[in-house]
CSV table of N, CA and C in Angstrom, one decimal:
chain,number,residue,atom,x,y,z
A,8,MET,N,-0.1,-15.6,15.0
A,8,MET,CA,1.4,-14.7,14.7
A,8,MET,C,2.4,-15.1,14.4
A,9,ASN,N,2.6,-16.1,14.6
A,9,ASN,CA,3.9,-16.9,13.6
A,9,ASN,C,3.9,-16.6,12.3
A,10,GLU,N,2.6,-16.9,11.9
A,10,GLU,CA,2.4,-16.8,10.1
A,10,GLU,C,2.5,-15.9,9.5
A,11,ILE,N,1.9,-14.7,10.2
A,11,ILE,CA,2.7,-13.8,9.9
A,11,ILE,C,3.7,-12.7,9.5
A,12,ILE,N,4.6,-13.7,11.0
A,12,ILE,CA,5.8,-13.4,10.8
A,12,ILE,C,7.1,-14.4,9.4
A,13,LEU,N,6.1,-15.7,9.1
A,13,LEU,CA,6.6,-16.4,8.8
A,13,LEU,C,6.7,-15.8,6.9
A,14,LYS,N,5.0,-15.2,6.6
A,14,LYS,CA,4.8,-14.7,5.3
A,14,LYS,C,5.9,-13.4,4.9
A,15,LEU,N,6.1,-13.0,6.5
A,15,LEU,CA,6.8,-11.8,6.3
A,15,LEU,C,7.9,-12.0,5.5
A,16,LYS,N,8.5,-12.8,5.8
A,16,LYS,CA,10.0,-13.5,5.8
A,16,LYS,C,10.3,-14.4,5.1
A,17,ASP,N,9.2,-14.7,4.1
A,17,ASP,CA,9.1,-15.6,2.7
A,17,ASP,C,10.1,-15.5,1.7
A,18,LYS,N,10.7,-16.8,1.5
A,18,LYS,CA,12.2,-16.5,0.3
A,18,LYS,C,11.1,-15.7,-1.2
A,19,ASP,N,9.8,-15.4,-1.2
A,19,ASP,CA,9.7,-15.7,-2.2
A,19,ASP,C,9.5,-14.0,-2.0
A,20,ASP,N,11.0,-12.5,-1.9
A,20,ASP,CA,10.7,-11.6,-1.8
A,20,ASP,C,9.5,-10.9,-2.3
A,21,LYS,N,9.2,-11.2,-3.6
A,21,LYS,CA,7.7,-10.3,-4.0
A,21,LYS,C,6.6,-10.6,-2.9
A,22,ALA,N,6.4,-11.9,-2.7
A,22,ALA,CA,5.3,-12.5,-1.9
A,22,ALA,C,5.3,-11.6,-0.6
A,23,ALA,N,6.4,-11.8,-0.1
A,23,ALA,CA,6.6,-11.3,1.2
A,23,ALA,C,6.1,-9.5,1.0
A,24,TYR,N,6.6,-9.5,0.1
A,24,TYR,CA,6.5,-7.8,0.1
A,24,TYR,C,5.2,-6.8,0.0
A,25,GLU,N,4.7,-7.6,-1.0
A,25,GLU,CA,3.2,-7.5,-1.1
A,25,GLU,C,2.6,-8.1,-0.2
A,26,TYR,N,2.6,-8.6,0.8
A,26,TYR,CA,2.2,-9.0,1.8
A,26,TYR,C,2.3,-8.4,3.2
A,27,SER,N,3.3,-7.6,3.0
A,27,SER,CA,3.9,-6.3,4.1
A,27,SER,C,3.4,-4.9,3.5
A,28,LYS,N,2.8,-5.4,2.5
A,28,LYS,CA,1.8,-3.6,2.0
A,28,LYS,C,0.4,-4.2,2.6
A,29,ILE,N,0.1,-5.4,2.2
A,29,ILE,CA,-1.1,-5.3,3.3
A,29,ILE,C,-1.2,-4.7,4.7
A,30,LEU,N,-0.2,-5.7,5.1
A,30,LEU,CA,-0.2,-5.4,7.0
A,30,LEU,C,-0.1,-3.5,7.4
A,31,ARG,N,0.8,-3.3,6.0
A,31,ARG,CA,0.4,-1.4,6.8
A,31,ARG,C,0.0,-0.5,6.2
A,32,ALA,N,-0.8,-1.1,5.0
A,32,ALA,CA,-2.7,-0.4,4.7
A,32,ALA,C,-3.3,-0.9,5.8
A,33,GLU,N,-3.5,-1.5,6.6
A,33,GLU,CA,-4.0,-2.5,7.3
A,33,GLU,C,-4.1,-1.8,9.5
A,34,SER,N,-2.5,-1.7,9.2
A,34,SER,CA,-2.1,-0.5,9.9
A,34,SER,C,-2.1,0.5,9.7
A,35,ALA,N,-2.6,1.4,8.4
A,35,ALA,CA,-2.9,2.7,8.9
A,35,ALA,C,-4.6,2.9,9.4
A,36,GLU,N,-5.3,1.9,9.5
A,36,GLU,CA,-6.8,1.7,9.3
A,36,GLU,C,-7.1,1.8,11.2
A,37,SER,N,-6.0,1.1,11.5
A,37,SER,CA,-6.3,0.4,12.9
A,37,SER,C,-5.2,0.2,14.0
A,38,ASP,N,-5.1,-0.3,15.3
A,38,ASP,CA,-4.4,-0.8,15.6
A,38,ASP,C,-4.1,-2.5,15.9
A,39,LYS,N,-4.4,-3.0,15.0
A,39,LYS,CA,-4.7,-4.9,14.4
A,39,LYS,C,-3.7,-5.1,14.8
A,40,TYR,N,-1.5,-4.3,14.5
A,40,TYR,CA,-1.3,-4.9,14.7
A,40,TYR,C,-0.2,-5.1,15.7
A,41,LEU,N,-0.7,-3.5,16.5
A,41,LEU,CA,0.5,-3.2,17.5
A,41,LEU,C,1.2,-4.3,18.7
A,42,HIS,N,0.4,-5.2,18.7
A,42,HIS,CA,1.1,-6.1,19.4
A,42,HIS,C,2.1,-6.5,18.9
A,43,MET,N,2.7,-6.6,18.0
A,43,MET,CA,3.4,-7.1,17.0
A,43,MET,C,4.3,-6.6,16.5
A,44,ILE,N,4.5,-5.7,17.5
A,44,ILE,CA,5.5,-4.5,17.2
A,44,ILE,C,7.2,-5.2,18.2
A,45,PRO,N,7.0,-6.1,19.1
A,45,PRO,CA,8.3,-7.2,19.4
A,45,PRO,C,8.9,-7.8,18.6
A,46,LYS,N,7.5,-8.7,17.9
A,46,LYS,CA,7.5,-9.3,16.7
A,46,LYS,C,8.5,-9.0,15.7
A,47,PHE,N,8.5,-7.6,15.0
A,47,PHE,CA,8.9,-7.1,14.0
A,47,PHE,C,10.5,-6.8,14.0
A,48,ALA,N,10.0,-6.6,15.6
A,48,ALA,CA,11.8,-5.9,16.0
A,48,ALA,C,12.4,-6.9,16.1
A,49,GLY,N,12.0,-8.2,16.3
A,49,GLY,CA,12.8,-9.6,16.0
A,49,GLY,C,13.1,-9.7,14.9
A,50,MET,N,12.3,-9.1,13.6
A,50,MET,CA,13.2,-9.3,11.9
A,50,MET,C,14.0,-8.5,12.4
A,51,LEU,N,14.3,-7.4,13.2
A,51,LEU,CA,15.5,-6.3,12.4
A,51,LEU,C,17.0,-6.9,12.6
A,52,ASP,N,17.0,-8.3,12.9
A,52,ASP,CA,18.2,-8.9,12.4
A,52,ASP,C,18.8,-9.2,11.8
A,53,ASP,N,17.6,-9.8,10.8
A,53,ASP,CA,17.4,-11.2,10.1
A,53,ASP,C,18.7,-10.0,8.8
A,54,LYS,N,19.0,-11.5,8.3
A,54,LYS,CA,20.5,-11.4,7.6
A,54,LYS,C,20.0,-10.6,5.9
A,55,SER,N,18.7,-10.7,5.6
A,55,SER,CA,18.0,-10.1,4.5
A,55,SER,C,18.1,-9.0,4.4
A,56,SER,N,18.2,-8.2,3.7
A,56,SER,CA,17.9,-6.4,4.3
A,56,SER,C,16.4,-6.3,3.5
A,57,PHE,N,15.7,-7.2,2.6
A,57,PHE,CA,14.5,-6.9,2.8
A,57,PHE,C,13.5,-7.5,3.8
A,58,VAL,N,13.8,-8.1,4.4
A,58,VAL,CA,13.3,-8.5,6.1
A,58,VAL,C,13.2,-7.1,6.6
A,59,ARG,N,14.6,-6.7,7.0
A,59,ARG,CA,14.9,-5.8,8.0
A,59,ARG,C,14.3,-4.7,7.9
A,60,THR,N,14.0,-4.1,6.1
A,60,THR,CA,13.6,-3.2,5.8
A,60,THR,C,11.8,-3.3,6.1
A,61,ARG,N,11.4,-4.4,5.8
A,61,ARG,CA,10.1,-5.0,6.2
A,61,ARG,C,9.4,-4.9,8.1
A,62,ALA,N,10.6,-4.7,8.3
A,62,ALA,CA,9.7,-4.7,10.3
A,62,ALA,C,10.1,-3.4,10.2
A,63,PHE,N,11.4,-2.8,9.7
A,63,PHE,CA,11.4,-0.9,10.5
A,63,PHE,C,10.6,-0.3,9.7
A,64,LEU,N,9.5,-1.0,8.4
A,64,LEU,CA,8.5,0.2,8.2
A,64,LEU,C,7.3,0.1,8.6
A,65,LEU,N,6.8,-1.6,8.6
A,65,LEU,CA,6.0,-2.1,10.2
A,65,LEU,C,5.9,-1.7,11.1
A,66,ILE,N,7.0,-1.6,11.5
A,66,ILE,CA,7.4,-0.9,13.6
A,66,ILE,C,6.4,0.6,13.3
A,67,CYS,N,7.2,1.2,12.0
A,67,CYS,CA,6.8,2.8,11.8
A,67,CYS,C,5.4,2.6,11.8
A,68,ASN,N,4.9,2.0,11.3
A,68,ASN,CA,3.4,1.9,10.9
A,68,ASN,C,2.6,1.9,12.2
A,69,GLN,N,3.3,1.1,13.3
A,69,GLN,CA,2.1,1.7,14.8
A,69,GLN,C,2.8,2.7,15.0
A,70,ALA,N,3.0,3.6,14.5
A,70,ALA,CA,3.3,5.2,15.3
A,70,ALA,C,2.1,5.7,16.3
A,71,ARG,N,1.6,5.7,15.1
A,71,ARG,CA,-0.1,6.2,14.9
A,71,ARG,C,-1.0,5.8,16.3
A,72,TRP,N,-0.7,4.4,16.7
A,72,TRP,CA,-1.1,3.7,17.6
A,72,TRP,C,-0.3,3.1,18.7
A,73,ALA,N,0.6,3.7,18.9
A,73,ALA,CA,1.9,2.9,20.2
A,73,ALA,C,1.7,3.8,20.7
A,74,LYS,N,1.6,3.5,22.4
A,74,LYS,CA,2.2,4.4,23.6
A,74,LYS,C,3.4,5.0,23.7
A,75,ASP,N,3.4,5.8,24.6
A,75,ASP,CA,4.9,6.4,24.6
A,75,ASP,C,5.4,5.3,25.2
A,76,GLY,N,7.0,5.0,24.2
A,76,GLY,CA,8.0,4.4,24.4
A,76,GLY,C,7.8,2.8,24.4
A,77,GLN,N,6.5,2.5,23.3
A,77,GLN,CA,6.9,1.0,22.7
A,77,GLN,C,7.6,1.3,21.6
A,78,LEU,N,7.8,2.6,20.7
A,78,LEU,CA,8.8,2.6,19.8
A,78,LEU,C,10.0,2.7,20.3
A,79,ALA,N,10.3,3.5,21.3
A,79,ALA,CA,11.0,3.8,21.8
A,79,ALA,C,12.0,3.2,22.0
A,80,GLU,N,11.4,1.9,22.4
A,80,GLU,CA,12.2,0.5,23.0
A,80,GLU,C,13.1,0.2,22.2
A,81,PHE,N,12.7,-0.1,21.1
A,81,PHE,CA,13.2,-0.4,20.0
A,81,PHE,C,14.0,-0.1,19.1
A,82,PHE,N,14.1,1.4,19.2
A,82,PHE,CA,14.7,2.6,18.1
A,82,PHE,C,16.5,2.0,18.0
A,83,ASP,N,17.0,1.8,19.0
A,83,ASP,CA,18.2,1.8,18.6
A,83,ASP,C,18.7,0.5,18.1
A,84,ARG,N,17.6,-0.6,17.8
A,84,ARG,CA,18.0,-1.7,16.9
A,84,ARG,C,17.6,-1.4,15.3
A,85,MET,N,16.2,-0.4,15.5
A,85,MET,CA,15.7,0.6,14.5
A,85,MET,C,17.0,1.1,13.8
A,86,SER,N,17.6,2.3,14.1
A,86,SER,CA,18.4,2.9,14.2
A,86,SER,C,19.8,1.9,13.0
A,87,ALA,N,19.5,1.1,13.4
A,87,ALA,CA,21.2,0.6,12.6
A,87,ALA,C,20.7,0.3,11.1
A,88,LEU,N,19.5,0.4,10.8
A,88,LEU,CA,19.4,0.1,9.8
A,88,LEU,C,19.5,1.6,8.3
A,89,LEU,N,19.6,2.9,9.1
A,89,LEU,CA,20.0,3.9,9.1
A,89,LEU,C,21.6,4.1,8.7
A,90,TYR,N,22.2,3.2,8.4
A,90,TYR,CA,23.9,3.1,8.3
A,90,TYR,C,24.5,2.2,7.3
A,91,ASP,N,22.7,1.1,7.1
A,91,ASP,CA,23.0,-0.2,6.7
A,91,ASP,C,23.6,0.2,4.9
A,92,SER,N,24.6,-0.7,4.8
A,92,SER,CA,25.0,-0.7,3.4
A,92,SER,C,24.9,-0.6,2.1
A,93,LYS,N,23.5,-0.7,2.0
A,93,LYS,CA,22.6,-0.5,0.8
A,93,LYS,C,21.2,0.7,1.2
A,94,PRO,N,22.0,2.1,0.0
A,94,PRO,CA,21.3,3.2,0.1
A,94,PRO,C,20.1,2.8,0.1
A,95,THR,N,19.0,2.3,-0.6
A,95,THR,CA,17.7,2.2,-0.8
A,95,THR,C,17.0,1.2,0.5
A,96,VAL,N,18.1,0.8,1.4
A,96,VAL,CA,17.4,0.6,2.8
A,96,VAL,C,17.0,2.3,3.5
A,97,VAL,N,18.4,2.6,3.1
A,97,VAL,CA,18.3,4.2,4.2
A,97,VAL,C,17.4,4.7,3.7
A,98,ARG,N,17.3,4.6,2.5
A,98,ARG,CA,15.7,5.5,2.1
A,98,ARG,C,14.9,5.4,2.5
A,99,GLN,N,14.6,3.7,2.8
A,99,GLN,CA,13.1,3.9,2.9
A,99,GLN,C,12.7,4.4,4.0
A,100,CYS,N,13.9,3.6,5.4
A,100,CYS,CA,13.4,3.9,6.5
A,100,CYS,C,13.6,5.5,7.0
A,101,LEU,N,14.3,6.6,6.5
A,101,LEU,CA,13.5,7.6,6.8
A,101,LEU,C,12.6,8.2,6.5
A,102,GLN,N,12.3,7.6,5.3
A,102,GLN,CA,10.7,7.9,4.5
A,102,GLN,C,9.8,7.2,6.0
A,103,ALA,N,10.1,6.1,6.0
A,103,ALA,CA,9.3,5.3,7.0
A,103,ALA,C,8.9,6.1,8.2
A,104,LEU,N,9.9,6.9,8.9
A,104,LEU,CA,10.4,7.7,9.9
A,104,LEU,C,9.5,9.2,10.0
A,105,HIS,N,9.0,9.4,9.1
A,105,HIS,CA,8.0,10.4,8.7
A,105,HIS,C,6.9,10.3,9.5
A,106,GLU,N,6.2,9.2,9.6
A,106,GLU,CA,5.4,8.3,10.2
A,106,GLU,C,5.6,9.1,11.8
A,107,VAL,N,6.5,8.5,12.3
A,107,VAL,CA,7.1,8.6,13.4
A,107,VAL,C,7.3,9.5,14.3
A,108,ALA,N,7.6,10.2,13.1
A,108,ALA,CA,7.7,11.5,13.4
A,108,ALA,C,7.2,12.5,13.5
A,109,LEU,N,5.7,12.3,13.1
A,109,LEU,CA,4.1,12.4,13.5
A,109,LEU,C,3.4,12.8,14.5
A,110,TYR,N,4.0,11.0,14.3
A,110,TYR,CA,2.8,10.5,15.6
A,110,TYR,C,3.5,10.8,17.5
A,111,ARG,N,5.0,10.7,17.0
A,111,ARG,CA,5.6,10.2,18.3
A,111,ARG,C,6.2,11.3,18.6
A,112,SER,N,6.5,12.3,19.0
A,112,SER,CA,7.1,13.2,19.0
A,112,SER,C,7.9,13.8,20.5
A,113,GLU,N,7.9,12.6,20.9
A,113,GLU,CA,8.5,12.3,22.1
A,113,GLU,C,9.8,11.7,21.4
A,114,MET,N,9.7,11.3,20.0
A,114,MET,CA,11.0,10.8,19.4
A,114,MET,C,11.3,11.6,18.9
A,115,SER,N,11.2,12.9,18.7
A,115,SER,CA,11.9,13.5,17.7
A,115,SER,C,13.5,13.8,17.8
A,116,ASP,N,14.2,13.8,19.2
A,116,ASP,CA,15.0,14.0,19.3
A,116,ASP,C,16.4,12.3,19.1
A,117,MET,N,15.5,11.7,19.3
A,117,MET,CA,16.0,10.2,19.2
A,117,MET,C,16.6,10.1,17.7
A,118,ILE,N,15.5,10.7,16.4
A,118,ILE,CA,15.3,10.4,15.3
A,118,ILE,C,16.4,11.4,14.9
A,119,ILE,N,16.3,12.9,15.3
A,119,ILE,CA,17.7,13.4,15.0
A,119,ILE,C,19.5,12.9,15.0
A,120,ASP,N,19.2,12.5,16.2
A,120,ASP,CA,20.5,11.9,16.7
A,120,ASP,C,21.3,11.0,15.8
A,121,ALA,N,19.7,9.7,15.5
A,121,ALA,CA,20.5,9.0,14.7
A,121,ALA,C,20.9,9.4,13.0
A,122,VAL,N,19.5,9.8,12.9
A,122,VAL,CA,20.3,11.0,11.1
A,122,VAL,C,21.3,11.8,11.1
A,123,ASP,N,21.5,12.0,12.1
A,123,ASP,CA,22.8,13.0,12.3
A,123,ASP,C,23.7,12.1,12.3
A,124,LYS,N,24.5,11.0,12.4
A,124,LYS,CA,25.5,9.9,12.4
A,124,LYS,C,25.2,9.6,10.9
A,125,ILE,N,24.6,9.3,10.2
A,125,ILE,CA,24.1,8.8,8.7
A,125,ILE,C,25.5,9.5,8.0
A,126,ASP,N,26.6,8.8,8.0
A,126,ASP,CA,27.6,8.7,6.6
A,126,ASP,C,26.9,8.6,5.0
A,127,VAL,N,26.7,9.9,4.5
A,127,VAL,CA,26.2,9.4,3.4
A,127,VAL,C,27.3,9.7,2.3
A,128,SER,N,28.4,9.9,2.9
A,128,SER,CA,29.7,9.9,1.7
A,128,SER,C,30.2,8.4,1.4
A,129,LYS,N,29.1,7.7,2.1
A,129,LYS,CA,29.9,6.2,1.6
A,129,LYS,C,29.2,5.7,1.0
A,130,TYR,N,28.3,6.2,0.2
A,130,TYR,CA,27.4,5.9,-1.2
A,130,TYR,C,28.1,6.6,-2.2
A,131,LYS,N,27.5,6.1,-3.8
A,131,LYS,CA,27.4,6.6,-4.4
A,131,LYS,C,27.1,8.2,-4.6
A,132,ASP,N,27.6,9.0,-5.0
A,132,ASP,CA,26.9,10.5,-5.6
A,132,ASP,C,26.0,10.8,-5.6
A,133,SER,N,24.9,9.9,-6.5
A,133,SER,CA,23.7,9.7,-7.0
A,133,SER,C,22.9,9.2,-5.8
A,134,MET,N,23.1,8.3,-4.8
A,134,MET,CA,22.2,8.0,-4.1
A,134,MET,C,22.8,8.8,-3.0
A,135,SER,N,24.4,9.3,-2.4
A,135,SER,CA,24.2,10.5,-1.8
A,135,SER,C,23.3,11.6,-1.6
A,136,SER,N,22.8,11.9,-2.8
A,136,SER,CA,22.1,13.5,-2.9
A,136,SER,C,20.8,13.2,-2.7
A,137,LEU,N,20.5,11.4,-3.2
A,137,LEU,CA,19.1,11.5,-2.6
A,137,LEU,C,18.5,11.1,-1.1
A,138,ILE,N,19.9,10.6,-0.5
A,138,ILE,CA,19.5,10.5,0.9
A,138,ILE,C,19.5,11.6,1.4
A,139,GLU,N,20.6,12.9,1.6
A,139,GLU,CA,20.8,14.4,1.9
A,139,GLU,C,19.1,14.8,1.5
A,140,LYS,N,19.1,14.2,0.9
A,140,LYS,CA,17.3,14.9,0.4
A,140,LYS,C,16.2,14.5,1.3
A,141,ASP,N,16.0,13.4,1.4
A,141,ASP,CA,15.5,12.4,2.2
A,141,ASP,C,16.0,13.0,3.6
A,142,ILE,N,16.7,13.1,3.7
A,142,ILE,CA,17.2,13.9,5.5
A,142,ILE,C,16.6,15.1,5.9
A,143,LYS,N,16.9,15.9,4.8
A,143,LYS,CA,16.1,17.1,4.8
A,143,LYS,C,14.9,16.6,4.9
A,144,GLU,N,13.9,16.5,4.3
A,144,GLU,CA,12.5,16.2,4.3
A,144,GLU,C,12.1,15.2,5.3
A,145,LEU,N,12.8,14.7,6.1
A,145,LEU,CA,12.1,14.6,7.7
A,145,LEU,C,12.7,15.4,8.5
A,146,MET,N,13.7,16.3,8.2
A,146,MET,CA,14.1,17.7,9.2
A,146,MET,C,13.2,18.2,9.5
A,147,ARG,N,11.9,18.2,7.9
A,147,ARG,CA,11.4,19.3,7.9
A,147,ARG,C,9.8,18.5,8.8
A,148,VAL,N,9.5,17.6,8.3
A,148,VAL,CA,8.6,17.2,9.0
A,148,VAL,C,8.5,16.9,10.8
A,149,LEU,N,10.1,17.0,11.0
A,149,LEU,CA,10.4,17.4,12.5
A,149,LEU,C,10.4,18.4,13.2
A,150,GLY,N,10.4,19.5,12.4
A,150,GLY,CA,10.0,20.6,12.7
A,150,GLY,C,11.5,21.7,13.3
């Protein structure tokens, strides 16, 4: 388990990203990493935006396997990334929430509340319009 976290936090961001893609693909196939949600959540506070984003994505990938409350327990910490100073982080997180919206309908209100607080005006126009588009798409998925 610790080896997984170390690989996800590797200083070689490209290698860590590639490893996270493998874990995300495996997460789509089985609940193999469901027990790792608390460990992934521990990465949400990392100083590196890459590590934080990987953690967010991996937690969202567990939505189809999670029991009620397993993701909600960490959602306050996760939602902090929706207000990140880096618009690419926000966009990736909004897109990852689609899986949560699809599989954890009990979290819809939490997601809507968090997304409603996103201030797109703090980003350049080119990025704020993309974030707005991502928000609309997520809201469509939420129904």
